[in-house]
Coordinates of C-alpha atoms in Angstrom, one line a residue:
X1477 CA 13.7 -49.2 23.4
X1478 CA 11.7 -52.8 22.3
X1479 CA 7.7 -52.7 21.0
X1480 CA 5.7 -54.6 22.9
X1481 CA 3.4 -55.4 20.5
X1482 CA 0.5 -57.6 21.0
X1483 CA -2.4 -58.3 18.4
X1484 CA -6.3 -57.8 20.1
X1485 CA -8.0 -59.6 16.8
X1486 CA -8.1 -63.1 17.2
X1487 CA -9.2 -65.2 14.1
X1488 CA -11.2 -67.3 17.0
X1489 CA -15.4 -66.7 18.0
X1490 CA -15.7 -63.1 17.2
X1491 CA -19.4 -62.5 18.0
X1492 CA -18.9 -64.2 21.0
X1493 CA -16.8 -60.5 21.6
X1494 CA -18.7 -58.3 24.1
X1495 CA -17.3 -55.0 23.3
X1496 CA -19.5 -53.4 27.1
X1497 CA -16.8 -55.0 29.2
X1498 CA -14.1 -53.2 28.3
X1499 CA -16.0 -49.4 28.3
X1500 CA -16.2 -48.9 24.6
X1501 CA -20.0 -47.6 23.0
X1502 CA -21.7 -49.1 20.6
X1503 CA -20.7 -45.3 17.8
X1504 CA -17.0 -46.0 18.8
X1505 CA -15.0 -48.1 15.3
X1506 CA -12.6 -51.0 16.4
X1507 CA -9.0 -50.4 15.0
X1508 CA -6.2 -53.3 15.0
X1509 CA -3.9 -53.5 16.7
X1510 CA -0.9 -56.2 16.4
X1511 CA 1.8 -57.6 17.7
X1512 CA 5.3 -58.2 16.0
X1513 CA 6.4 -60.7 18.3
X1514 CA 3.5 -62.4 19.7
X1515 CA 3.4 -66.3 20.7
X1516 CA 0.8 -68.3 18.0
X1517 CA -0.5 -69.7 21.0
X1518 CA -1.9 -67.5 22.7
X1519 CA -5.5 -66.0 21.6
X1520 CA -5.8 -63.0 19.9
X1521 CA -8.8 -60.6 21.4
X1522 CA -10.4 -58.1 19.1
X1523 CA -11.4 -55.5 20.5
X1524 CA -13.2 -51.8 20.0
X1525 CA -11.4 -49.0 21.2
X1526 CA -12.1 -45.2 20.8
X1527 CA -11.2 -43.6 17.3
X1528 CA -7.8 -42.3 17.9
X1529 CA -5.8 -40.3 15.0
X1530 CA -2.9 -42.9 15.7
X1531 CA -3.3 -46.3 13.7
X1532 CA -0.7 -49.6 14.1
X1533 CA -1.5 -52.2 11.3
X1534 CA -1.2 -56.3 12.5
X1535 CA 2.0 -57.5 11.6
X1536 CA -0.1 -60.8 11.1
X1537 CA -0.6 -62.6 8.2
X1538 CA -4.0 -64.6 10.5
X1539 CA -7.3 -63.9 8.3
X1540 CA -8.5 -61.1 10.0
X1541 CA -9.2 -57.7 6.8
X1542 CA -12.4 -59.7 7.8
X1543 CA -13.1 -57.7 10.2
X1544 CA -12.9 -54.8 9.2
X1545 CA -17.3 -54.8 9.3
X1546 CA -17.6 -50.0 9.4
X1547 CA -16.2 -48.5 6.9
X1548 CA -13.3 -46.6 7.1
X1549 CA -12.9 -43.2 8.1
X1550 CA -9.2 -42.3 7.0
X1551 CA -10.2 -40.2 4.3
X1552 CA -12.3 -38.0 5.4
X1553 CA -9.7 -37.6 7.8
X1554 CA -7.0 -36.9 5.4
X1555 CA -9.4 -34.4 3.4
X1556 CA -10.6 -32.8 7.2
X1557 CA -6.7 -32.6 8.0
X1558 CA -6.3 -31.1 4.3
X1559 CA -9.3 -28.5 4.7
X1560 CA -7.6 -27.2 7.9
X1561 CA -4.1 -26.5 6.5
X1562 CA -5.7 -25.1 3.4
X1563 CA -7.5 -22.7 5.8
X1564 CA -4.6 -22.2 7.9
X1565 CA -2.9 -21.4 5.4
X1566 CA -5.7 -18.3 3.9
X1567 CA -6.0 -17.2 7.2
X1568 CA -1.7 -16.3 7.2
X1569 CA -2.6 -15.1 3.5
X1570 CA -5.1 -13.4 4.8
X1571 CA -2.9 -12.3 8.2
X1572 CA -0.3 -11.2 5.4
X1573 CA -1.5 -9.3 3.9
X1574 CA -2.5 -7.1 6.3
X1575 CA 0.6 -6.8 8.2
X1576 CA 0.8 -4.9 4.6
X1577 CA -1.9 -3.0 4.2
X1578 CA -0.7 -1.9 8.1
X1579 CA 2.9 -1.0 7.2
X1580 CA 1.9 1.0 4.5
X1581 CA -0.6 3.2 5.7
X1582 CA 3.0 3.3 9.0
X1583 CA 4.4 4.5 6.1
X1584 CA 2.3 7.4 4.7
X1585 CA 1.3 8.6 7.9
X1586 CA 5.6 9.4 8.4
X1587 CA 4.9 10.5 4.7
X1588 CA 2.4 13.0 5.5
X1589 CA 3.4 14.4 9.4
X1590 CA 7.3 14.5 8.5
X1591 CA 6.5 17.4 5.3
X1592 CA 4.1 19.5 7.9
X1593 CA 6.9 18.7 10.5
X1594 CA 9.5 20.3 7.4
X1595 CA 7.2 22.9 6.6
X1596 CA 6.3 25.2 9.7
X1597 CA 9.6 24.3 10.8
X1598 CA 11.0 25.6 7.6
X1599 CA 8.1 28.4 7.9
X1600 CA 9.2 29.5 11.0
X1601 CA 13.1 29.4 10.5
X1602 CA 12.8 31.8 8.3
X1603 CA 10.1 34.5 8.8
X1604 CA 13.4 35.3 11.2
X1605 CA 16.8 33.6 9.3
X1606 CA 16.8 35.6 6.1
X1607 CA 19.4 32.5 3.7
X1608 CA 17.6 30.8 2.4
X1609 CA 21.1 29.5 0.8
X1610 CA 22.0 28.5 3.7
X1611 CA 18.9 26.9 5.2
X1612 CA 19.4 24.8 1.8
X1613 CA 22.8 23.7 2.8
X1614 CA 21.8 23.6 5.7
X1615 CA 19.6 21.2 5.0
X1616 CA 21.9 19.1 2.4
X1617 CA 24.2 19.0 5.4
X1618 CA 21.8 16.6 8.0
X1619 CA 20.8 14.2 4.8
X1620 CA 24.4 13.5 4.3
X1621 CA 25.1 12.8 8.2
X1622 CA 22.1 10.1 8.1
X1623 CA 22.8 9.0 4.7
X1624 CA 27.0 8.4 6.3
X1625 CA 25.4 6.7 9.8
X1626 CA 23.6 4.6 7.2
X1627 CA 25.7 3.3 5.0
X1628 CA 28.5 3.4 8.2
X1629 CA 26.5 1.2 10.0
X1630 CA 24.3 -1.0 6.9
X1631 CA 21.3 0.1 8.3
X1632 CA 21.1 0.6 3.5
X1633 CA 23.8 -1.6 1.7
X1634 CA 26.7 0.9 0.1
X1635 CA 27.0 0.9 -3.5
X1636 CA 29.6 1.0 -5.7
X1637 CA 29.0 4.0 -8.0
X1638 CA 31.4 3.9 -11.1
X1639 CA 32.5 7.5 -12.3
X1640 CA 30.4 7.9 -15.1
X1641 CA 26.9 7.2 -13.0
X1642 CA 28.4 9.9 -10.7
X1643 CA 28.5 12.3 -14.0
X1644 CA 25.0 11.1 -15.1
X1645 CA 24.1 12.7 -12.0
X1646 CA 25.8 15.9 -10.6
X1647 CA 22.9 17.7 -13.2
X1648 CA 20.4 15.8 -11.0
X1649 CA 21.9 17.0 -8.2
X1650 CA 22.3 20.3 -9.7
X1651 CA 17.8 20.3 -10.4
X1652 CA 17.6 18.9 -6.9
X1653 CA 19.2 21.5 -5.1
X1654 CA 17.8 24.0 -7.4
X1655 CA 14.5 22.6 -7.0
X1656 CA 14.5 23.4 -2.4
X1657 CA 16.0 26.5 -3.3
X1658 CA 13.0 27.9 -4.9
X1659 CA 10.6 26.2 -2.5
X1660 CA 13.1 27.9 0.2
X1661 CA 13.0 31.0 -0.9
X1662 CA 9.2 30.8 -2.5
X1663 CA 8.5 29.1 1.8
X1664 CA 10.3 33.0 2.9
X1665 CA 8.1 35.4 1.0
X1666 CA 4.9 33.9 1.0
X1667 CA 2.4 31.7 2.9
X1668 CA 3.0 28.2 3.1
X1669 CA -1.0 27.0 2.2
X1670 CA -0.2 29.4 -1.2
X1671 CA 3.4 27.7 -1.5
X1672 CA 1.9 24.7 -1.8
X1673 CA -0.5 25.8 -3.8
X1674 CA 1.8 27.3 -6.6
X1675 CA 3.6 23.8 -6.6
X1676 CA 0.1 21.8 -7.3
X1677 CA 1.5 22.8 -11.0
X1678 CA 3.9 20.2 -11.6
X1679 CA 1.7 18.0 -13.5
X1680 CA 1.5 20.8 -16.4
X1681 CA 5.0 21.1 -15.9
X1682 CA 6.0 17.4 -16.3
X1683 CA 3.4 17.3 -19.0
X1684 CA 5.2 20.0 -21.3
X1685 CA 8.9 18.4 -20.5
X1686 CA 8.1 15.5 -21.5
X1687 CA 6.9 16.2 -24.0
X1688 CA 10.2 18.7 -25.0
X1689 CA 12.8 16.4 -24.4
X1690 CA 11.4 12.6 -23.9
X1691 CA 8.2 13.1 -26.6
X1692 CA 5.8 11.5 -24.4
X1693 CA 2.8 13.6 -26.1
X1694 CA -0.2 13.8 -23.7
X1695 CA -3.2 12.5 -24.2
X1696 CA -6.9 14.4 -24.3
X1697 CA -7.2 13.3 -21.3
X1698 CA -4.0 14.7 -19.7
X1699 CA -5.4 17.5 -21.0
X1700 CA -8.2 18.2 -19.9
X1701 CA -6.7 18.1 -16.2
X1702 CA -4.4 20.2 -16.9
X1703 CA -7.6 22.5 -17.1
X1704 CA -8.6 22.3 -13.2
X1705 CA -5.2 22.5 -12.3
X1706 CA -3.3 26.1 -14.1
X1707 CA -6.7 27.2 -13.6
X1708 CA -7.5 26.7 -9.9
X1709 CA -4.1 28.2 -9.7
X1710 CA -4.4 31.4 -11.8
X1711 CA -7.9 32.2 -9.8
X1712 CA -6.2 31.6 -6.2
X1713 CA -3.4 33.8 -7.0
X1714 CA -5.8 36.9 -7.3
X1715 CA -7.0 36.1 -4.3
X1716 CA -4.3 35.5 -1.7
X1717 CA -3.5 38.1 1.0
X1718 CA 0.2 36.9 1.0
X1719 CA 0.4 37.0 -2.8
X1720 CA 4.1 38.9 -4.2
X1721 CA 6.1 38.2 -7.8
X1722 CA 9.5 36.7 -6.0
X1723 CA 7.6 34.3 -3.8
X1724 CA 4.9 33.2 -6.8
X1725 CA 8.2 33.3 -9.2
X1726 CA 10.7 31.6 -6.9
X1727 CA 7.2 28.6 -6.3
X1728 CA 7.2 27.9 -10.1
X1729 CA 10.9 27.6 -10.4
X1730 CA 11.0 25.1 -7.6
X1731 CA 8.0 23.5 -10.0
X1732 CA 10.3 23.7 -12.9
X1733 CA 13.0 22.2 -11.8
X1734 CA 12.4 19.2 -10.1
X1735 CA 10.1 18.3 -12.6
X1736 CA 13.6 18.9 -15.2
X1737 CA 14.5 16.0 -12.0
X1738 CA 12.4 14.2 -12.9
X1739 CA 12.8 13.5 -16.8
X1740 CA 16.8 13.7 -16.7
X1741 CA 16.4 10.5 -14.5
X1742 CA 14.0 9.1 -17.4
X1743 CA 17.3 10.3 -19.8
X1744 CA 20.5 9.9 -18.0
X1745 CA 20.4 6.8 -16.8
X1746 CA 18.3 4.3 -18.6
X1747 CA 20.8 1.5 -18.1
X1748 CA 19.6 -1.8 -16.7
X1749 CA 22.8 -2.2 -15.9
X1750 CA 23.6 0.7 -14.4
X1751 CA 20.4 1.2 -13.0
X1752 CA 20.2 2.7 -9.6
X1753 CA 17.6 2.2 -6.3
X1754 CA 15.5 5.2 -5.8
X1755 CA 16.9 5.8 -2.2
X1756 CA 20.6 5.4 -3.3
X1757 CA 20.5 7.4 -6.5
X1758 CA 18.5 10.3 -3.8
X1759 CA 20.9 8.9 -0.9
X1760 CA 24.3 10.3 -4.1
X1761 CA 22.1 13.2 -4.4
X1762 CA 22.0 14.1 -1.6
X1763 CA 26.0 14.6 -0.9
X1764 CA 26.2 15.4 -3.7
X1765 CA 24.0 17.9 -2.8
X1766 CA 25.8 19.5 -0.4
X1767 CA 29.3 19.6 -1.9
X1768 CA 27.7 21.3 -4.6
X1769 CA 26.0 24.6 -2.8
X1770 CA 27.6 24.4 0.9
X1771 CA 30.5 27.1 -1.1
X1772 CA 27.7 28.6 -3.0
X1773 CA 26.6 29.4 -0.2
X1774 CA 29.5 31.0 2.7
X1775 CA 30.3 32.8 -1.3
X1776 CA 26.8 34.7 -1.9
X1777 CA 25.9 34.0 1.5
X1778 CA 28.9 34.7 4.1
X1779 CA 29.0 31.9 7.1
X1780 CA 25.9 33.4 9.1
X1781 CA 24.0 30.0 10.5
X1782 CA 26.4 30.7 13.6
X1783 CA 26.0 31.4 16.8
X1784 CA 27.3 35.0 17.1
X1785 CA 25.9 36.0 14.3
X1786 CA 22.7 34.9 15.4
X1787 CA 22.5 36.6 18.9
X1788 CA 23.9 40.0 17.0
X1789 CA 21.2 39.8 14.6
X1790 CA 19.1 39.8 17.7
X1791 CA 17.8 36.2 17.3
X1792 CA 16.8 33.4 19.6
X1793 CA 20.0 31.3 18.7
X1794 CA 18.7 27.5 20.1
X1795 CA 14.9 28.1 18.8
X1796 CA 16.7 28.8 15.7
X1797 CA 19.1 26.2 15.7
X1798 CA 17.0 23.5 16.5
X1799 CA 13.8 24.6 14.7
X1800 CA 16.7 24.0 11.8
X1801 CA 17.6 20.8 12.7
X1802 CA 14.8 19.3 13.4
X1803 CA 13.2 20.7 9.5
X1804 CA 16.7 19.2 8.1
X1805 CA 15.4 16.2 10.0
X1806 CA 11.9 16.7 8.7
X1807 CA 13.0 16.9 5.0
X1808 CA 15.5 14.2 4.6
X1809 CA 13.3 11.4 6.4
X1810 CA 9.6 13.0 4.0
X1811 CA 12.2 11.9 0.8
X1812 CA 13.2 9.3 2.4
X1813 CA 10.4 8.0 3.7
X1814 CA 8.8 9.0 -0.2
X1815 CA 10.8 6.3 -2.2
X1816 CA 10.0 3.2 0.5
X1817 CA 6.2 4.0 0.1
X1818 CA 7.7 4.3 -4.6
X1819 CA 8.5 1.2 -3.8
X1820 CA 5.8 -0.7 -2.7
X1821 CA 3.3 0.7 -4.7
X1822 CA 2.5 2.1 -8.9
X1823 CA 3.5 5.7 -9.8
X1824 CA -0.5 6.6 -9.8
X1825 CA -0.8 5.5 -6.6
X1826 CA 1.9 7.4 -5.0
X1827 CA 0.5 10.1 -7.6
X1828 CA -2.8 10.0 -5.9
X1829 CA -0.7 10.0 -2.3
X1830 CA 1.7 13.2 -3.2
X1831 CA -1.7 15.0 -3.8
X1832 CA -3.6 14.1 -1.0
X1833 CA -0.2 15.1 1.3
X1834 CA 0.0 18.2 -0.3
X1835 CA -3.9 18.7 1.2
X1836 CA -2.9 18.1 4.5
X1837 CA -0.1 19.6 4.2
X1838 CA -2.1 23.2 2.8
X1839 CA -5.1 22.7 5.6
X1840 CA -2.5 21.9 8.4
X1841 CA -0.4 25.7 7.7
X1842 CA -3.5 27.1 7.7
X1843 CA -4.9 25.5 10.7
X1844 CA -1.6 26.0 12.5
X1845 CA -0.6 29.6 10.7
X1846 CA -3.6 31.0 11.1
X1847 CA -3.4 32.5 7.7
X1848 CA -6.8 34.6 6.2
X1849 CA -8.1 32.4 3.6
X1850 CA -11.0 34.1 1.5
X1851 CA -14.3 31.9 0.3
X1852 CA -12.3 32.3 -3.5
X1853 CA -9.2 32.1 -2.1
X1854 CA -10.1 27.8 -1.5
X1855 CA -12.3 27.5 -4.3
X1856 CA -9.4 28.0 -6.3
X1857 CA -7.0 26.3 -5.0
X1858 CA -9.4 23.1 -3.5
X1859 CA -9.6 23.9 -8.4
X1860 CA -6.1 22.7 -8.4
X1861 CA -5.7 20.2 -5.5
X1862 CA -8.5 18.2 -7.7
X1863 CA -7.5 19.4 -10.8
X1864 CA -4.2 17.2 -9.7
X1865 CA -5.7 14.3 -8.5
X1866 CA -8.0 14.0 -11.9
X1867 CA -4.4 13.9 -13.5
X1868 CA -3.2 11.3 -11.2
X1869 CA -6.2 9.4 -12.2
X1870 CA -6.3 9.6 -15.8
X1871 CA -2.2 9.3 -16.8
X1872 CA -2.8 5.5 -16.2
X1873 CA -5.1 5.4 -19.4
X1874 CA -3.3 4.0 -22.2
X1875 CA -3.9 5.2 -25.1
X1876 CA -5.3 1.8 -27.8
X1877 CA -2.9 0.7 -30.1
X1878 CA -3.8 2.0 -34.1
X1879 CA -5.3 -1.3 -35.7
X1880 CA -1.9 -0.9 -38.8

């Protein structure tokens, strides 16, 4: 396409030009439009055109540079464009930050919601189906199916695990089995709210086990935060309507097992080149837990999760099976979401969120099951949970290094 270049700037009588003739106004600034093939014999005319964002400069060697009587606003234009770009970038960052906050909020909501459903459905099943080992095996079986589907359809990358890593994971799987098994045993014996009140003592076991096996001595602030936890649990236990020793000790054993898993994770999985991310490690532990627990469940309790047995026991087969599967799905989902949150926030923030989650579970279970709660019992639970929150905050306080 030929470029029609015409120069409207003239070396002849510039003062004789009348911008009004071309419809321009006094506030407009002239621009130079040049031609690459204009005949030198033709007169070139200079006009004042409205200021545009485009500019065609002259390729002619005619002396027209003195025409620029009005200061050019090219620099302000550049400044304005850059400022607008910077503002757009700032808005983009704010928008991205808002999206991340919304995503994190959604994950926290799902974490709490799945946990509530797990405890409610699990309690309903364990009240009528008194086989906690079988229920635990079913939960691990459903988790194994979910993990297998994730790896099969590439929803999450299938890991390459060495034999040495599998050997190191076996102790983690064992304590993971015990932690969930003892929790189910406690839920079958006492109220959901009381089980979670006792499980609020997890920080106490974490501090003791870390000091014994990792040499991590607690600070004065950490020890101080443990006092209201222990005192609150004792006060709640004394006034608990559903209290019984099997349910109490099962919940305490669950605390010991779960915190042992955390300590073993730190002690055994220390090589960075062999480390696994949290979700992958949890997936492998889930599969290994099912493989280890399934034969134990059959040996200890027999094959009880069948329609024939449940009908003979006078149970509603459909209700037991559906609620067991929903509890298992919720169990795996809330732990999966918990690890997803842990990848996005600091351990302290995750610990605070876990404390809030326990409060939500206790309150929702009390409302759903209409659990009788006395004023003293509520006070003890509140003190214990406040201690857990305080513990999660003081854990972030690092001791000052001693001067040499």
